[in-house]
Short mmCIF file of C-alpha atoms in Angstrom, two decimals:
data_model
loop_
_atom_site.label_atom_id
_atom_site.label_comp_id
_atom_site.label_asym_id
_atom_site.label_seq_id
_atom_site.Cartn_x
_atom_site.Cartn_y
_atom_site.Cartn_z
CA UNK A 26 99.95 -21.19 13.95
CA UNK A 27 102.81 -23.56 13.27
CA UNK A 28 100.57 -26.47 14.85
CA UNK A 29 98.09 -26.06 12.13
CA UNK A 30 100.53 -25.75 8.91
CA UNK A 31 100.71 -28.63 6.54
CA UNK A 32 103.71 -30.73 6.69
CA UNK A 33 103.02 -32.15 3.25
CA UNK A 34 101.02 -35.31 1.89
CA UNK A 35 103.63 -37.71 2.82
CA UNK A 36 103.66 -36.80 6.44
CA UNK A 37 99.73 -36.64 6.37
CA UNK A 38 99.76 -40.45 5.44
CA UNK A 39 102.38 -41.22 8.17
CA UNK A 40 100.34 -39.41 10.73
CA UNK A 41 97.12 -41.28 9.69
CA UNK A 42 99.08 -44.54 9.96
CA UNK A 43 100.06 -43.66 13.08
CA UNK A 44 96.77 -42.61 14.38
CA UNK A 45 95.16 -45.89 13.33
CA UNK A 46 97.64 -48.08 14.93
CA UNK A 47 97.62 -46.01 18.13
CA UNK A 48 93.75 -46.48 18.32
CA UNK A 49 94.13 -50.21 18.04
CA UNK A 50 96.71 -50.14 20.71
CA UNK A 51 94.54 -47.99 23.02
CA UNK A 52 91.79 -50.36 22.29
CA UNK A 53 93.79 -53.14 23.57
CA UNK A 54 95.24 -51.55 26.61
CA UNK A 55 96.18 -53.96 29.12
CA UNK A 56 94.87 -56.88 27.02
CA UNK A 57 97.66 -59.22 27.93
CA UNK A 58 97.51 -58.88 31.46
CA UNK A 59 93.76 -58.98 31.55
CA UNK A 60 93.71 -62.23 29.34
CA UNK A 61 96.21 -63.66 31.72
CA UNK A 62 94.10 -62.88 34.80
CA UNK A 63 90.63 -63.53 33.44
CA UNK A 64 91.23 -66.20 31.07
CA UNK A 65 94.24 -67.94 32.41
CA UNK A 66 93.80 -67.02 36.05
CA UNK A 67 97.36 -66.04 36.49
CA UNK A 68 98.64 -64.30 39.66
CA UNK A 69 100.88 -61.43 40.22
CA UNK A 70 104.13 -63.38 39.50
CA UNK A 71 102.88 -64.80 36.37
CA UNK A 72 101.70 -61.72 35.08
CA UNK A 73 104.74 -59.90 35.95
CA UNK A 74 106.75 -62.55 34.23
CA UNK A 75 104.58 -62.36 31.07
CA UNK A 76 105.29 -58.49 30.76
CA UNK A 77 109.06 -59.07 31.63
CA UNK A 78 109.85 -61.88 29.26
CA UNK A 79 108.14 -60.46 26.34
CA UNK A 80 110.24 -57.31 26.69
CA UNK A 81 113.41 -58.98 27.39
CA UNK A 82 113.25 -61.53 24.60
CA UNK A 83 111.73 -59.18 22.18
CA UNK A 84 114.72 -56.71 22.99
CA UNK A 85 117.38 -59.54 22.60
CA UNK A 86 115.54 -60.44 19.06
CA UNK A 87 115.62 -56.69 17.95
CA UNK A 88 119.51 -56.07 18.67
CA UNK A 89 120.69 -57.55 15.37
CA UNK A 90 117.98 -55.69 13.53
CA UNK A 91 119.27 -52.31 14.35
CA UNK A 92 122.28 -52.36 12.05
CA UNK A 93 120.41 -54.24 9.42
CA UNK A 94 117.77 -51.57 9.20
CA UNK A 95 120.32 -48.58 9.20
CA UNK A 96 121.29 -49.32 5.77
CA UNK A 97 118.04 -50.21 4.23
CA UNK A 98 114.88 -48.25 3.03
CA UNK A 99 112.84 -47.40 6.33
CA UNK A 100 109.32 -47.49 4.57
CA UNK A 101 109.54 -51.28 3.56
CA UNK A 102 110.83 -52.09 7.04
CA UNK A 103 107.94 -49.98 8.79
CA UNK A 104 105.39 -52.03 6.46
CA UNK A 105 106.77 -55.44 7.24
CA UNK A 106 107.00 -54.64 11.19
CA UNK A 107 103.28 -53.51 10.89
CA UNK A 108 102.22 -56.90 9.27
CA UNK A 109 104.33 -59.29 11.45
CA UNK A 110 102.34 -57.45 14.37
CA UNK A 111 99.27 -58.14 12.51
CA UNK A 112 99.76 -61.85 12.11
CA UNK A 113 101.10 -62.27 15.68
CA UNK A 114 98.20 -60.54 17.42
CA UNK A 115 95.69 -62.10 15.11
CA UNK A 116 96.95 -65.61 16.45
CA UNK A 117 95.58 -64.91 20.07
CA UNK A 118 91.71 -64.73 19.26
CA UNK A 119 92.28 -67.41 16.74
CA UNK A 120 93.47 -69.74 19.31
CA UNK A 121 90.93 -68.55 22.01
CA UNK A 122 88.21 -69.38 19.67
CA UNK A 123 89.66 -72.89 19.22
CA UNK A 124 89.79 -73.29 22.98
CA UNK A 125 93.60 -73.74 22.45
CA UNK A 126 94.85 -70.46 24.15
CA UNK A 127 98.07 -70.99 26.45
CA UNK A 128 100.18 -68.93 28.57
CA UNK A 129 102.96 -69.88 26.33
CA UNK A 130 101.40 -68.43 23.40
CA UNK A 131 100.61 -65.09 24.97
CA UNK A 132 104.27 -65.25 25.84
CA UNK A 133 105.55 -65.83 22.32
CA UNK A 134 103.12 -63.16 20.78
CA UNK A 135 104.46 -60.55 23.22
CA UNK A 136 107.98 -61.51 22.40
CA UNK A 137 107.30 -61.03 18.53
CA UNK A 138 105.27 -57.86 19.18
CA UNK A 139 108.04 -56.28 21.50
CA UNK A 140 110.62 -57.04 18.71
CA UNK A 141 108.60 -55.57 15.97
CA UNK A 142 107.86 -52.40 18.06
CA UNK A 143 111.43 -51.83 18.69
CA UNK A 144 112.51 -52.38 14.82
CA UNK A 145 109.46 -50.19 13.77
CA UNK A 146 110.02 -47.15 16.34
CA UNK A 147 113.79 -47.00 15.06
CA UNK A 148 112.87 -47.26 11.40
CA UNK A 149 110.27 -44.53 11.90
CA UNK A 150 112.50 -42.10 13.83
CA UNK A 151 115.03 -42.06 10.98
CA UNK A 152 112.21 -41.99 8.33
CA UNK A 153 110.58 -38.78 10.20
CA UNK A 154 113.90 -36.96 10.13
CA UNK A 155 114.38 -37.37 6.43
CA UNK A 156 110.40 -36.62 5.87
CA UNK A 157 110.25 -33.02 7.52
CA UNK A 158 112.51 -30.18 8.05
CA UNK A 159 114.59 -29.82 11.00
CA UNK A 160 112.50 -26.90 12.13
CA UNK A 161 109.32 -28.83 11.71
CA UNK A 162 110.33 -31.80 14.00
CA UNK A 163 109.07 -30.50 17.18
CA UNK A 164 105.48 -29.79 15.44
CA UNK A 165 105.60 -33.34 13.89
CA UNK A 166 106.38 -34.87 17.38
CA UNK A 167 103.80 -32.96 19.29
CA UNK A 168 101.16 -34.04 16.56
CA UNK A 169 101.99 -37.52 17.40
CA UNK A 170 102.05 -37.10 21.07
CA UNK A 171 98.51 -35.51 20.96
CA UNK A 172 97.22 -38.10 18.79
CA UNK A 173 98.58 -40.80 21.31
CA UNK A 174 96.68 -39.30 23.96
CA UNK A 175 93.42 -38.69 22.14
CA UNK A 176 93.44 -42.39 21.18
CA UNK A 177 94.10 -43.32 24.99
CA UNK A 178 91.04 -41.10 26.05
CA UNK A 179 88.96 -42.87 23.45
CA UNK A 180 90.37 -46.48 23.29
CA UNK A 181 90.39 -48.01 26.80
CA UNK A 182 86.67 -47.19 27.79
CA UNK A 183 85.52 -48.42 24.27
CA UNK A 184 87.93 -51.64 24.71
CA UNK A 185 86.62 -52.19 28.23
CA UNK A 186 82.94 -51.99 26.92
CA UNK A 187 83.92 -54.35 24.01
CA UNK A 188 85.45 -57.05 26.45
CA UNK A 189 82.27 -56.88 28.46
CA UNK A 190 79.98 -57.40 25.60
CA UNK A 191 82.20 -59.49 23.11
CA UNK A 192 84.78 -61.31 25.42
CA UNK A 193 88.46 -60.68 26.42
CA UNK A 194 90.24 -61.04 23.07
CA UNK A 195 88.13 -58.76 21.14
CA UNK A 196 90.62 -55.95 21.62
CA UNK A 197 93.32 -57.73 20.31
CA UNK A 198 91.62 -58.50 17.37
CA UNK A 199 90.86 -54.78 16.81
CA UNK A 200 94.70 -54.14 17.41
CA UNK A 201 95.72 -56.67 14.84
CA UNK A 202 93.48 -54.98 12.03
CA UNK A 203 94.95 -51.57 13.36
CA UNK A 204 98.24 -52.70 12.08
CA UNK A 205 97.04 -53.81 8.72
CA UNK A 206 95.62 -50.52 8.13
CA UNK A 207 98.89 -48.91 9.22
CA UNK A 208 100.67 -50.78 6.79
CA UNK A 209 98.42 -49.68 4.08
CA UNK A 210 98.73 -46.10 5.17
CA UNK A 211 102.63 -46.22 5.06
CA UNK A 212 102.56 -47.96 1.63
CA UNK A 213 100.48 -45.15 0.32
CA UNK A 214 103.19 -42.66 1.28
CA UNK A 215 104.70 -43.43 -1.86
CA UNK A 216 108.16 -44.63 -3.19
CA UNK A 217 111.36 -42.55 -3.73
CA UNK A 218 113.26 -43.27 -0.66
CA UNK A 219 116.91 -43.46 -1.44
CA UNK A 220 118.62 -46.56 -0.22
CA UNK A 221 121.35 -45.79 2.31
CA UNK A 222 124.82 -46.72 1.38
CA UNK A 223 126.68 -49.00 3.75
CA UNK A 224 129.46 -47.62 5.65
CA UNK A 225 131.37 -50.62 6.59
CA UNK A 226 131.13 -53.36 9.31
CA UNK A 227 132.17 -51.18 12.16
CA UNK A 228 129.68 -48.69 11.50
CA UNK A 229 127.01 -51.28 11.15
CA UNK A 230 127.28 -52.40 14.75
CA UNK A 231 124.69 -51.68 16.93
CA UNK A 232 127.45 -50.77 19.53
CA UNK A 233 127.77 -47.55 17.50
CA UNK A 234 124.47 -46.24 18.89
CA UNK A 235 125.55 -46.89 22.34
CA UNK A 236 128.97 -45.37 21.75
CA UNK A 237 127.25 -42.22 20.44
CA UNK A 238 124.83 -41.94 23.29
CA UNK A 239 127.45 -42.48 26.12
CA UNK A 240 129.86 -40.15 24.44
CA UNK A 241 127.61 -37.26 24.46
CA UNK A 242 127.36 -35.10 27.46
CA UNK A 243 123.79 -34.14 26.87
CA UNK A 244 122.31 -37.68 25.42
CA UNK A 245 124.11 -39.70 28.19
CA UNK A 246 122.16 -38.10 31.41
CA UNK A 247 119.11 -38.18 29.34
CA UNK A 248 119.48 -41.81 28.36
CA UNK A 249 119.94 -43.01 31.93
CA UNK A 250 117.03 -40.78 33.23
CA UNK A 251 114.54 -41.87 30.59
CA UNK A 252 115.40 -45.57 31.00
CA UNK A 253 115.02 -45.68 34.40
CA UNK A 254 111.80 -43.25 34.67
CA UNK A 255 110.11 -45.43 32.18
CA UNK A 256 110.91 -48.63 33.68
CA UNK A 257 109.95 -47.44 37.23
CA UNK A 258 106.58 -46.08 35.73
CA UNK A 259 105.84 -49.22 34.17
CA UNK A 260 106.85 -51.98 36.70
CA UNK A 261 103.81 -51.23 38.93
CA UNK A 262 101.45 -51.74 36.18
CA UNK A 263 100.84 -55.43 36.33
CA UNK A 264 100.79 -55.38 40.13
CA UNK A 265 98.16 -52.56 39.94
CA UNK A 266 96.17 -54.51 37.36
CA UNK A 267 96.15 -57.42 39.60
CA UNK A 268 95.25 -55.46 42.66
CA UNK A 269 92.45 -53.42 41.35
CA UNK A 270 90.81 -56.43 39.35
CA UNK A 271 91.33 -58.80 42.34
CA UNK A 272 91.29 -57.66 45.87
CA UNK A 273 89.70 -54.18 45.26
CA UNK A 274 86.92 -55.51 43.10
CA UNK A 275 87.06 -53.11 40.17
CA UNK A 276 85.39 -54.29 37.04
CA UNK A 277 87.40 -54.15 33.73
CA UNK A 278 85.58 -51.08 32.62
CA UNK A 279 86.47 -49.15 35.77
CA UNK A 280 90.13 -50.30 35.30
CA UNK A 281 89.98 -48.86 31.73
CA UNK A 282 88.28 -45.80 32.89
CA UNK A 283 91.02 -44.93 35.65
CA UNK A 284 93.54 -45.02 32.95
CA UNK A 285 91.81 -43.28 30.13
CA UNK A 286 90.16 -40.07 31.68
CA UNK A 287 93.44 -38.75 32.95
CA UNK A 288 94.62 -39.00 29.42
CA UNK A 289 92.96 -35.58 28.64
CA UNK A 290 95.91 -34.25 30.50
CA UNK A 291 98.00 -35.67 27.67
CA UNK A 292 96.23 -33.56 25.06
CA UNK A 293 96.67 -30.66 27.17
CA UNK A 294 100.67 -31.25 27.57
CA UNK A 295 101.09 -32.24 24.05
CA UNK A 296 99.45 -28.90 22.69
CA UNK A 297 101.38 -26.65 25.25
CA UNK A 298 104.73 -28.04 24.70
CA UNK A 299 105.80 -26.11 21.73
CA UNK A 300 104.63 -22.65 23.18
CA UNK A 301 106.38 -23.53 26.58
CA UNK A 302 109.56 -24.25 24.45
CA UNK A 303 109.09 -21.01 22.64
CA UNK A 304 108.86 -18.86 25.70
CA UNK A 305 111.18 -20.54 28.17
CA UNK A 306 113.55 -22.63 26.12
CA UNK A 307 113.92 -26.20 25.23
CA UNK A 308 116.28 -27.03 27.98
CA UNK A 309 114.10 -25.41 31.02
CA UNK A 310 110.81 -27.18 29.62
CA UNK A 311 112.74 -30.54 29.47
CA UNK A 312 113.99 -30.38 32.83
CA UNK A 313 110.81 -29.05 34.58
CA UNK A 314 108.61 -31.34 33.05
CA UNK A 315 111.10 -34.08 33.70
CA UNK A 316 111.06 -33.38 37.22
CA UNK A 317 107.21 -33.23 37.41
CA UNK A 318 106.79 -36.62 35.65
CA UNK A 319 108.58 -38.32 38.68
CA UNK A 320 106.70 -36.95 41.59
CA UNK A 321 103.31 -38.66 41.00
CA UNK A 322 103.41 -42.43 41.08
CA UNK A 323 104.12 -42.92 44.71
CA UNK A 324 100.42 -42.15 45.45
CA UNK A 325 99.25 -45.58 43.61
CA UNK A 326 100.42 -47.35 46.61
CA UNK A 327 97.58 -45.74 48.72
CA UNK A 328 94.74 -46.86 46.29
CA UNK A 329 91.63 -48.22 48.07
CA UNK A 330 88.23 -49.66 46.76
CA UNK A 331 85.31 -47.87 45.57
CA UNK A 332 85.06 -44.28 44.24
CA UNK A 333 87.79 -42.72 46.30
CA UNK A 334 90.22 -45.11 45.17
CA UNK A 335 89.28 -44.67 41.43
CA UNK A 336 89.72 -40.98 41.93
CA UNK A 337 93.10 -41.35 43.50
CA UNK A 338 94.27 -43.45 40.42
CA UNK A 339 92.87 -40.97 38.06
CA UNK A 340 94.70 -37.89 39.90
CA UNK A 341 97.91 -39.71 39.79
CA UNK A 342 97.72 -40.43 36.34
CA UNK A 343 96.44 -37.17 35.47
CA UNK A 344 99.85 -35.69 36.91
CA UNK A 345 102.14 -38.28 35.21
CA UNK A 346 100.44 -38.05 31.93
CA UNK A 347 100.52 -34.34 31.66
CA UNK A 348 103.93 -33.92 32.67
CA UNK A 349 104.96 -36.74 30.16
CA UNK A 350 102.89 -35.30 27.47
CA UNK A 351 105.14 -32.18 27.67
CA UNK A 352 108.33 -33.94 28.12
CA UNK A 353 108.06 -36.50 25.41
CA UNK A 354 107.81 -34.48 22.13
CA UNK A 355 110.45 -31.94 23.53
CA UNK A 356 112.89 -34.90 24.34
CA UNK A 357 112.05 -36.90 21.22
CA UNK A 358 112.93 -33.80 19.23
CA UNK A 359 116.22 -32.84 20.95
CA UNK A 360 117.35 -36.58 20.64
CA UNK A 361 116.91 -36.39 16.92
CA UNK A 362 118.68 -33.06 16.78
CA UNK A 363 121.49 -34.29 18.72
CA UNK A 364 121.97 -37.56 16.50
CA UNK A 365 123.54 -37.54 12.91
CA UNK A 366 121.27 -38.85 10.42
CA UNK A 367 123.51 -41.89 9.44
CA UNK A 368 123.41 -43.16 13.16
CA UNK A 369 119.58 -42.47 13.98
CA UNK A 370 118.53 -46.09 13.66
CA UNK A 371 121.20 -47.52 15.62
CA UNK A 372 121.05 -44.87 18.36
CA UNK A 373 117.07 -45.23 18.60
CA UNK A 374 117.46 -49.08 18.62
CA UNK A 375 120.03 -48.98 21.33
CA UNK A 376 118.00 -46.65 23.45
CA UNK A 377 114.77 -48.83 22.95
CA UNK A 378 116.37 -52.15 23.58
CA UNK A 379 118.20 -50.94 26.76
CA UNK A 380 114.77 -49.36 27.87
CA UNK A 381 112.97 -52.59 27.35
CA UNK A 382 115.55 -54.75 28.97
CA UNK A 383 115.68 -52.53 31.91
CA UNK A 384 111.72 -52.48 32.17
CA UNK A 385 111.69 -56.12 31.73
CA UNK A 386 114.44 -56.68 34.59
CA UNK A 387 112.64 -54.39 36.99
CA UNK A 388 109.15 -55.93 36.09
CA UNK A 389 110.51 -59.41 36.80
CA UNK A 390 112.07 -58.06 40.06
CA UNK A 391 108.83 -56.24 41.09
CA UNK A 392 106.83 -59.22 40.62
CA UNK A 393 109.12 -61.04 43.02
CA UNK A 394 108.99 -58.29 45.39
CA UNK A 395 105.37 -58.16 45.45
CA UNK A 396 105.22 -61.84 46.29
CA UNK A 397 107.54 -61.37 49.23
CA UNK A 398 106.58 -57.75 50.59
CA UNK A 399 102.97 -57.25 49.26
CA UNK A 400 101.65 -55.54 46.21
CA UNK A 401 101.34 -52.19 47.89
CA UNK A 402 105.06 -52.24 49.30
CA UNK A 403 106.44 -52.91 45.76
CA UNK A 404 104.27 -50.15 44.21
CA UNK A 405 105.68 -47.68 46.88
CA UNK A 406 109.23 -48.80 46.37
CA UNK A 407 108.96 -47.93 42.65
CA UNK A 408 107.44 -44.50 43.61
CA UNK A 409 110.10 -43.67 46.02
CA UNK A 410 112.92 -44.63 43.74
CA UNK A 411 111.36 -42.43 40.90
CA UNK A 412 111.47 -39.58 43.31
CA UNK A 413 115.53 -39.65 42.84
CA UNK A 414 115.59 -39.90 39.04
CA UNK A 415 115.55 -36.17 38.52
CA UNK A 416 119.25 -36.18 39.62
CA UNK A 417 120.06 -37.89 36.32
CA UNK A 418 118.72 -34.79 34.25
CA UNK A 419 121.47 -32.76 32.33
CA UNK A 420 122.19 -29.71 33.96
CA UNK A 421 123.20 -27.65 31.30
CA UNK A 422 121.61 -27.01 28.04
CA UNK A 423 123.42 -28.35 24.69
CA UNK A 424 125.83 -25.85 23.01
CA UNK A 425 124.45 -27.01 19.64
CA UNK A 426 123.04 -29.94 17.79
CA UNK A 427 125.34 -32.46 16.16
CA UNK A 428 125.60 -32.04 12.25
CA UNK A 429 126.49 -34.67 10.10
CA UNK A 430 127.21 -34.55 6.38
CA UNK A 431 123.56 -35.61 5.79
CA UNK A 432 122.17 -32.95 7.85
CA UNK A 433 123.79 -30.30 5.95
CA UNK A 434 121.40 -31.25 2.94
CA UNK A 435 117.93 -30.14 2.57
CA UNK A 436 115.45 -32.72 3.95
CA UNK A 437 113.98 -33.01 0.51
CA UNK A 438 117.34 -34.55 -0.75
CA UNK A 439 116.70 -37.94 0.80
CA UNK A 440 112.84 -37.61 0.93
CA UNK A 441 111.27 -40.79 0.43
#
């Protein structure tokens, strides 16, 4: 089977590095809002502000980094971003141990991590495109997607248990160490990556990424759809955290369980994505899974206490996650196919910056809405708006992938 064939030693190290950092992130699932609620006693508005400000300022910091990364070797940039995240996250348990942890520090760390996330993701997308053949991109993205959901199944319950036994900042320490291990794994891939040639100041502008997206009749609707869907799925999370851990009385381990068990759907979705594309075609799978992922979140507005409430959250999350796990690798592959090699970093950076700024703005707005209208009403509004987002999906399949002069070469020509 294609999903079992080797993509090479270098991809194996990249995959291993991704797996260890994904596990660390999953162990620390919801760590910032949990620390804000349990340690600093923050309310819905403050928790939403924490999430929004970190994303917004982090995205702003990342804006000038896209053009800078485009014309540099991607592997050293990825290692550097892992080390930055390691140091930033390590500062939280250190401050907590000294009794000096503040809301301002949480905010500063979230900004640094958000900026490093954007930069790492953009560099890794370009690096992956040079590492594997075009025909193997969906296989590679499917493996990343399956790994992500596997770690989410395992990580949050273990993280919840660790918080209960060792304290609220334990999982952030584990996450920090995971980025250190990821840096070592990426370094083990080996040298040999060619340094990209600068192509002039105009081509170095991050605006080129937005121009490429908005000029493409295929990428443009996907851009608006994914930015809005991801934001509207994420904005209720801080509100749901406060609701479940506060008025509804769920324990941290129950909260973690509610979001980890449904991730089994992520394993299913990531495994069937390629067979579905083979049978039905890329466009049909993209549209169907894109519609389905918007249909579930409205149910979160009706969560109640006890077992019934826990089961409702699990059911909704199972539907969302399974649909997203089919959509994401197909979408990621399609986006790389439609982007010339010399614009990948700027395109992914522009996409990620827009997504994080949109999520930040809507998260802050939803925190205000929750204060004015109530937590459930704000969650319900996000779910209702999501039902309209499938209208933004592309109606027709792409005529063919964009091909730059770099794409015409075998992938091994620029292999790291």
